[in-house]
Tab-separated table of C-alpha atoms in Angstrom:
chain	number	residue	atom	x	y	z
O	24	MET	CA	87.514	98.422	99.525
O	25	SER	CA	85.520	99.114	96.380
O	26	SER	CA	84.048	96.316	94.295
O	27	LYS	CA	85.755	95.681	90.966
O	28	MET	CA	82.928	97.153	88.912
O	29	VAL	CA	83.213	100.396	90.886
O	30	SER	CA	87.014	100.461	91.127
O	31	ASP	CA	87.251	100.130	87.329
O	32	ARG	CA	84.979	103.148	86.945
O	33	ILE	CA	86.957	105.118	89.519
O	34	ALA	CA	90.180	104.341	87.645
O	35	SER	CA	88.675	105.644	84.396
O	36	THR	CA	87.403	108.768	86.159
O	37	ARG	CA	90.868	109.485	87.530
O	38	ALA	CA	92.343	109.012	84.081
O	39	VAL	CA	89.900	111.576	82.659
O	40	GLN	CA	90.608	113.970	85.524
O	41	GLY	CA	94.354	113.602	85.086
O	42	SER	CA	94.063	114.427	81.416
O	43	LEU	CA	91.871	117.472	82.081
O	44	GLU	CA	94.142	118.825	84.796
O	45	GLN	CA	97.119	118.682	82.439
O	46	ASN	CA	95.464	119.707	79.195
O	47	ALA	CA	92.332	121.836	79.824
O	48	ASP	CA	94.118	125.167	79.371
O	49	ALA	CA	95.968	123.997	76.257
O	50	ILE	CA	92.758	122.670	74.737
O	51	ALA	CA	91.008	125.974	75.452
O	52	THR	CA	93.910	127.872	73.841
O	53	HIS	CA	93.719	125.781	70.660
O	54	ILE	CA	89.933	126.106	70.405
O	55	ALA	CA	90.082	129.855	71.039
O	56	ALA	CA	92.702	130.271	68.303
O	57	ARG	CA	90.500	128.318	65.917
O	58	LEU	CA	87.285	130.174	66.652
O	59	ARG	CA	88.536	133.711	67.343
O	60	PRO	CA	88.439	134.766	63.677
O	61	HIS	CA	84.690	134.109	63.725
O	62	LEU	CA	83.851	136.358	66.654
O	63	ARG	CA	81.567	139.256	65.821
O	64	ALA	CA	81.714	142.739	67.275
O	65	GLY	CA	80.885	142.734	70.982
O	66	GLU	CA	81.167	138.951	71.349
O	67	ARG	CA	83.507	137.256	73.788
O	68	MET	CA	85.183	133.897	73.550
O	69	PRO	CA	83.493	131.309	75.833
O	70	ASP	CA	85.575	129.968	78.715
O	71	VAL	CA	86.221	126.518	77.263
O	72	ALA	CA	88.710	125.666	80.009
O	73	LEU	CA	86.035	126.210	82.651
O	74	LEU	CA	83.543	124.095	80.695
O	75	VAL	CA	86.054	121.265	80.512
O	76	GLN	CA	86.809	121.538	84.212
O	77	LEU	CA	83.102	121.567	85.131
O	78	LEU	CA	82.486	118.401	83.152
O	79	GLY	CA	85.373	116.777	84.979
O	80	ARG	CA	84.064	117.924	88.350
O	81	GLU	CA	80.628	116.507	87.699
O	82	LEU	CA	82.125	113.146	86.782
O	83	ALA	CA	84.193	113.243	89.961
O	84	SER	CA	81.117	114.067	92.052
O	85	ARG	CA	79.114	111.209	90.561
O	86	ALA	CA	82.082	108.875	91.037
O	87	ASP	CA	82.285	109.857	94.710
O	88	THR	CA	78.562	109.210	95.201
O	89	MET	CA	78.940	105.832	93.498
O	90	GLN	CA	81.940	104.875	95.631
O	91	ARG	CA	80.188	105.817	98.877
O	92	ALA	CA	77.132	103.770	97.887
O	93	ASP	CA	79.398	100.847	97.054
O	94	ARG	CA	81.098	101.029	100.447
O	95	ALA	CA	77.744	101.265	102.234
O	96	HIS	CA	76.653	98.092	100.466
O	97	GLU	CA	79.854	96.301	101.450
O	98	ILE	CA	79.307	97.317	105.080
O	99	GLU	CA	75.769	95.939	105.019
O	100	LEU	CA	77.034	92.641	103.639
O	101	ALA	CA	79.670	92.457	106.367
O	102	ASP	CA	77.035	93.099	109.050
O	103	ASP	CA	75.393	89.836	108.001
O	104	ALA	CA	78.302	87.727	109.285
O	105	GLY	CA	77.378	87.970	112.985
O	106	PRO	CA	73.740	86.852	112.640
O	107	ARG	CA	74.753	84.016	110.325
O	108	ALA	CA	77.300	82.754	112.830
O	109	ALA	CA	74.650	82.966	115.576
O	110	ARG	CA	72.187	81.097	113.361
O	111	ASP	CA	74.637	78.261	112.786
O	112	ARG	CA	75.518	78.065	116.470
O	113	HIS	CA	71.907	78.021	117.694
O	114	ALA	CA	70.864	75.619	114.948
O	115	ALA	CA	73.547	73.161	116.037
O	116	THR	CA	72.375	73.369	119.658
O	117	LEU	CA	68.722	72.952	118.737
O	118	ARG	CA	69.494	70.080	116.387
O	119	GLU	CA	71.331	68.311	119.215
O	120	VAL	CA	68.418	68.731	121.653
O	121	TYR	CA	65.833	67.649	119.077
O	122	THR	CA	67.881	64.623	117.996
O	123	ASP	CA	68.516	63.558	121.590
O	124	LEU	CA	64.789	63.736	122.337
O	125	ARG	CA	63.889	61.849	119.179
O	126	ASN	CA	66.416	59.095	119.880
O	127	THR	CA	65.130	58.804	123.465
O	128	VAL	CA	61.528	58.467	122.338
O	129	LEU	CA	62.505	56.112	119.508
O	130	SER	CA	64.353	53.765	121.856
O	131	ALA	CA	61.941	53.861	124.781
O	132	TYR	CA	58.483	54.085	123.193
O	133	PRO	CA	56.548	52.516	120.327
O	134	ASP	CA	56.698	54.329	116.983
O	135	GLU	CA	53.323	55.904	117.708
O	136	ALA	CA	55.008	58.243	120.188
O	137	LEU	CA	57.109	59.826	117.444
O	138	ALA	CA	53.990	60.893	115.571
O	139	LEU	CA	52.287	62.182	118.736
O	140	LEU	CA	55.270	64.427	119.531
O	141	HIS	CA	55.911	65.485	115.921
O	142	LEU	CA	59.224	63.662	115.930
O	143	ARG	CA	58.654	61.389	112.967
O	144	GLU	CA	61.104	63.385	110.788
O	145	PRO	CA	64.799	63.732	111.742
O	146	ALA	CA	66.116	67.181	112.593
O	147	SER	CA	66.213	69.251	109.424
O	148	MET	CA	69.464	70.724	108.161
O	149	VAL	CA	67.525	73.842	107.105
O	150	PRO	CA	67.508	76.191	110.134
O	151	SER	CA	64.075	77.689	109.455
O	152	VAL	CA	62.518	74.243	109.068
O	153	LEU	CA	64.316	73.031	112.191
O	154	ALA	CA	62.831	75.911	114.189
O	155	GLU	CA	59.342	74.949	113.000
O	156	GLN	CA	59.954	71.313	113.974
O	157	ALA	CA	61.097	72.355	117.436
O	158	HIS	CA	58.098	74.626	118.003
O	159	ALA	CA	55.676	71.860	116.976
O	160	THR	CA	57.360	69.313	119.237
O	161	ARG	CA	57.440	71.752	122.153
O	162	GLU	CA	53.698	72.370	121.834
O	163	ALA	CA	53.068	68.623	121.784
O	164	LEU	CA	55.252	68.056	124.840
O	165	LEU	CA	53.328	70.691	126.804
O	166	ASP	CA	49.918	69.471	125.651
O	167	ALA	CA	48.593	67.409	128.559
O	168	SER	CA	45.897	65.918	126.347
O	169	ILE	CA	48.548	64.053	124.350
O	170	ARG	CA	49.181	60.792	126.168
O	171	LEU	CA	52.146	58.702	125.142
O	172	PRO	CA	51.831	54.921	124.839
O	173	LYS	CA	53.351	52.807	127.582
O	174	PRO	CA	57.141	52.644	127.375
O	175	ARG	CA	58.775	49.406	126.331
O	176	ARG	CA	60.355	49.017	129.766
O	177	LYS	CA	58.938	49.825	133.154
O	178	GLY	CA	60.552	52.734	134.918
O	179	THR	CA	61.232	54.654	131.723
O	180	LYS	CA	60.138	58.247	132.139
O	181	LEU	CA	60.352	61.129	129.699
O	182	ASP	CA	60.665	64.538	131.349
O	183	ARG	CA	58.483	66.392	128.914
O	184	ASP	CA	58.716	69.759	130.695
O	185	ASP	CA	62.517	69.760	130.699
O	186	TYR	CA	62.735	68.893	127.028
O	187	ALA	CA	60.070	71.489	126.207
O	188	GLN	CA	62.102	74.123	128.045
O	189	GLU	CA	65.315	73.217	126.220
O	190	LEU	CA	63.568	73.236	122.859
O	191	SER	CA	61.907	76.556	123.661
O	192	GLU	CA	65.148	78.319	124.600
O	193	SER	CA	67.124	76.983	121.643
O	194	ALA	CA	64.329	77.543	119.116
O	195	LEU	CA	63.769	81.103	120.367
O	196	ALA	CA	67.472	81.916	119.976
O	197	LEU	CA	67.490	80.408	116.495
O	198	SER	CA	64.357	82.302	115.457
O	199	LYS	CA	65.905	85.571	116.630
O	200	ALA	CA	69.055	84.901	114.592
O	201	LEU	CA	66.919	84.109	111.531
O	202	ALA	CA	64.984	87.362	112.019
O	203	ASP	CA	68.265	89.273	112.284
O	204	ILE	CA	69.466	87.706	109.036
O	205	ASP	CA	66.202	88.619	107.328
O	206	ARG	CA	66.498	92.214	108.529
O	207	GLU	CA	70.127	92.463	107.396
O	208	ALA	CA	69.189	91.001	104.007
O	209	LYS	CA	66.512	93.670	103.538
O	210	GLU	CA	68.959	96.407	104.532
O	211	ALA	CA	71.504	94.974	102.094
O	212	ASP	CA	68.864	95.025	99.354
O	213	VAL	CA	68.199	98.709	100.037
O	214	ALA	CA	71.939	99.441	99.946
O	215	LEU	CA	72.297	97.470	96.718
O	216	ALA	CA	69.470	99.442	95.117
O	217	ALA	CA	71.183	102.712	96.093
O	218	LYS	CA	74.471	101.431	94.705
O	219	THR	CA	72.846	100.363	91.434
O	220	THR	CA	71.161	103.754	91.084
O	221	ALA	CA	74.459	105.562	91.696
O	222	ILE	CA	76.283	103.399	89.150
O	223	ASP	CA	73.595	103.954	86.528
O	224	ALA	CA	73.708	107.727	87.104
O	225	PHE	CA	77.488	107.710	86.793
O	226	ASP	CA	77.406	105.586	83.638
O	227	ASP	CA	74.853	107.897	82.020
O	228	ALA	CA	76.969	110.973	82.762
O	229	PHE	CA	80.177	109.233	81.701
O	230	GLY	CA	78.609	108.100	78.429
O	231	LEU	CA	77.464	111.642	77.629
O	232	GLU	CA	80.337	113.767	78.878
O	233	VAL	CA	83.435	111.810	77.900
O	234	PRO	CA	82.513	111.903	74.181
O	235	VAL	CA	82.006	115.674	74.547
O	236	LEU	CA	85.470	116.011	76.026
O	237	ALA	CA	86.925	113.822	73.281
O	238	SER	CA	85.242	116.050	70.677
O	239	LEU	CA	86.726	119.162	72.280
O	240	TYR	CA	90.157	117.546	72.195
O	241	ALA	CA	89.667	116.704	68.533
O	242	LEU	CA	88.425	120.231	67.826
O	243	ALA	CA	91.655	121.499	69.336
O	244	GLY	CA	93.612	119.266	66.983
O	245	GLN	CA	94.625	116.846	69.751
O	246	ASP	CA	93.699	113.580	68.074
O	247	VAL	CA	95.993	111.502	70.298
O	248	LEU	CA	94.248	112.761	73.435
O	249	ALA	CA	90.850	112.376	71.824
O	250	SER	CA	91.582	108.742	70.945
O	251	LYS	CA	92.308	108.018	74.603
O	252	LEU	CA	88.929	109.300	75.749
O	253	ARG	CA	86.813	106.533	74.262
O	254	VAL	CA	83.981	104.973	76.242
O	255	ASN	CA	84.302	101.216	76.426
O	256	PRO	CA	81.273	99.781	74.561
O	257	ARG	CA	81.592	96.539	76.525
O	258	SER	CA	81.732	98.125	79.965
O	259	ARG	CA	79.700	101.257	80.625
O	260	GLY	CA	81.407	103.895	82.708
O	261	THR	CA	84.940	102.924	81.727
O	262	LEU	CA	87.441	103.898	79.059
O	263	VAL	CA	89.005	101.761	76.387
O	264	VAL	CA	92.561	101.229	77.595
O	265	THR	CA	95.098	101.553	74.806
O	266	PRO	CA	98.230	99.372	74.554
O	267	GLY	CA	100.204	102.389	75.722
O	268	GLY	CA	98.714	102.177	79.235
O	269	ASP	CA	96.514	104.834	80.818
O	270	PRO	CA	93.476	105.938	78.824
O	271	ALA	CA	94.587	109.565	79.012
O	272	THR	CA	98.252	110.499	79.137
O	273	PRO	CA	99.218	113.983	80.451
O	274	ASN	CA	101.229	116.446	78.385
O	275	ASP	CA	100.096	115.075	75.011
O	276	ALA	CA	98.812	118.518	74.106
O	277	ASP	CA	101.286	121.129	72.987
O	278	PRO	CA	100.063	124.707	73.553
O	279	ASP	CA	102.314	125.962	70.767
O	280	GLU	CA	100.971	123.503	68.211
O	281	THR	CA	98.799	125.107	65.532
């Protein structure tokens, strides 16, 4: 599904195309009748109908490029859902392990032990910070040179290796999910840049070509059609929608009108 900013532009493009499909030949007939008296010997009347159709085709091509870029961006954003869910899941597991260890140390050892094991701060709610906390605590648990003070009660024993292993597994899974999110974010940025470029290119063409088409309509004496091909000054790449409905209404041109 296209984003609103793109779908609005697509709707305006289709309105222009619909008008051209219905009225290009009639417009060409009116312009030819107006200019034919000014042809000189050996000159031929330009194919105005083809010119009008080519302008419409270019708009359609740029609109298609824009729509494909928009869809590619939407796909990249959707791809981010899996890694984010994994991040939240692994963060919850790691937070539980870290908090359990901290509570165990807090209840069984003097406060000094918290500082020695980098457990002074509670588990962070920010996943990236939590991963850093876990890595620091794991290193401290595995560092044999760090000796904990005597526990408050005899017989209390902290299995440092087991906790280090749990922290390591959970922190590694969380770090991988964070890396996946970072990669997806970069890919989404690339897709967004391509989408922005495509929209700008479409808007530039729309802003140049629609006024040309409106002028050709006016030259053919089709002021009603011309008035419906007005670029919206408040929204590049779209038409001003008249109270009557579509920006360009088919069959407004009458080939027999002089």
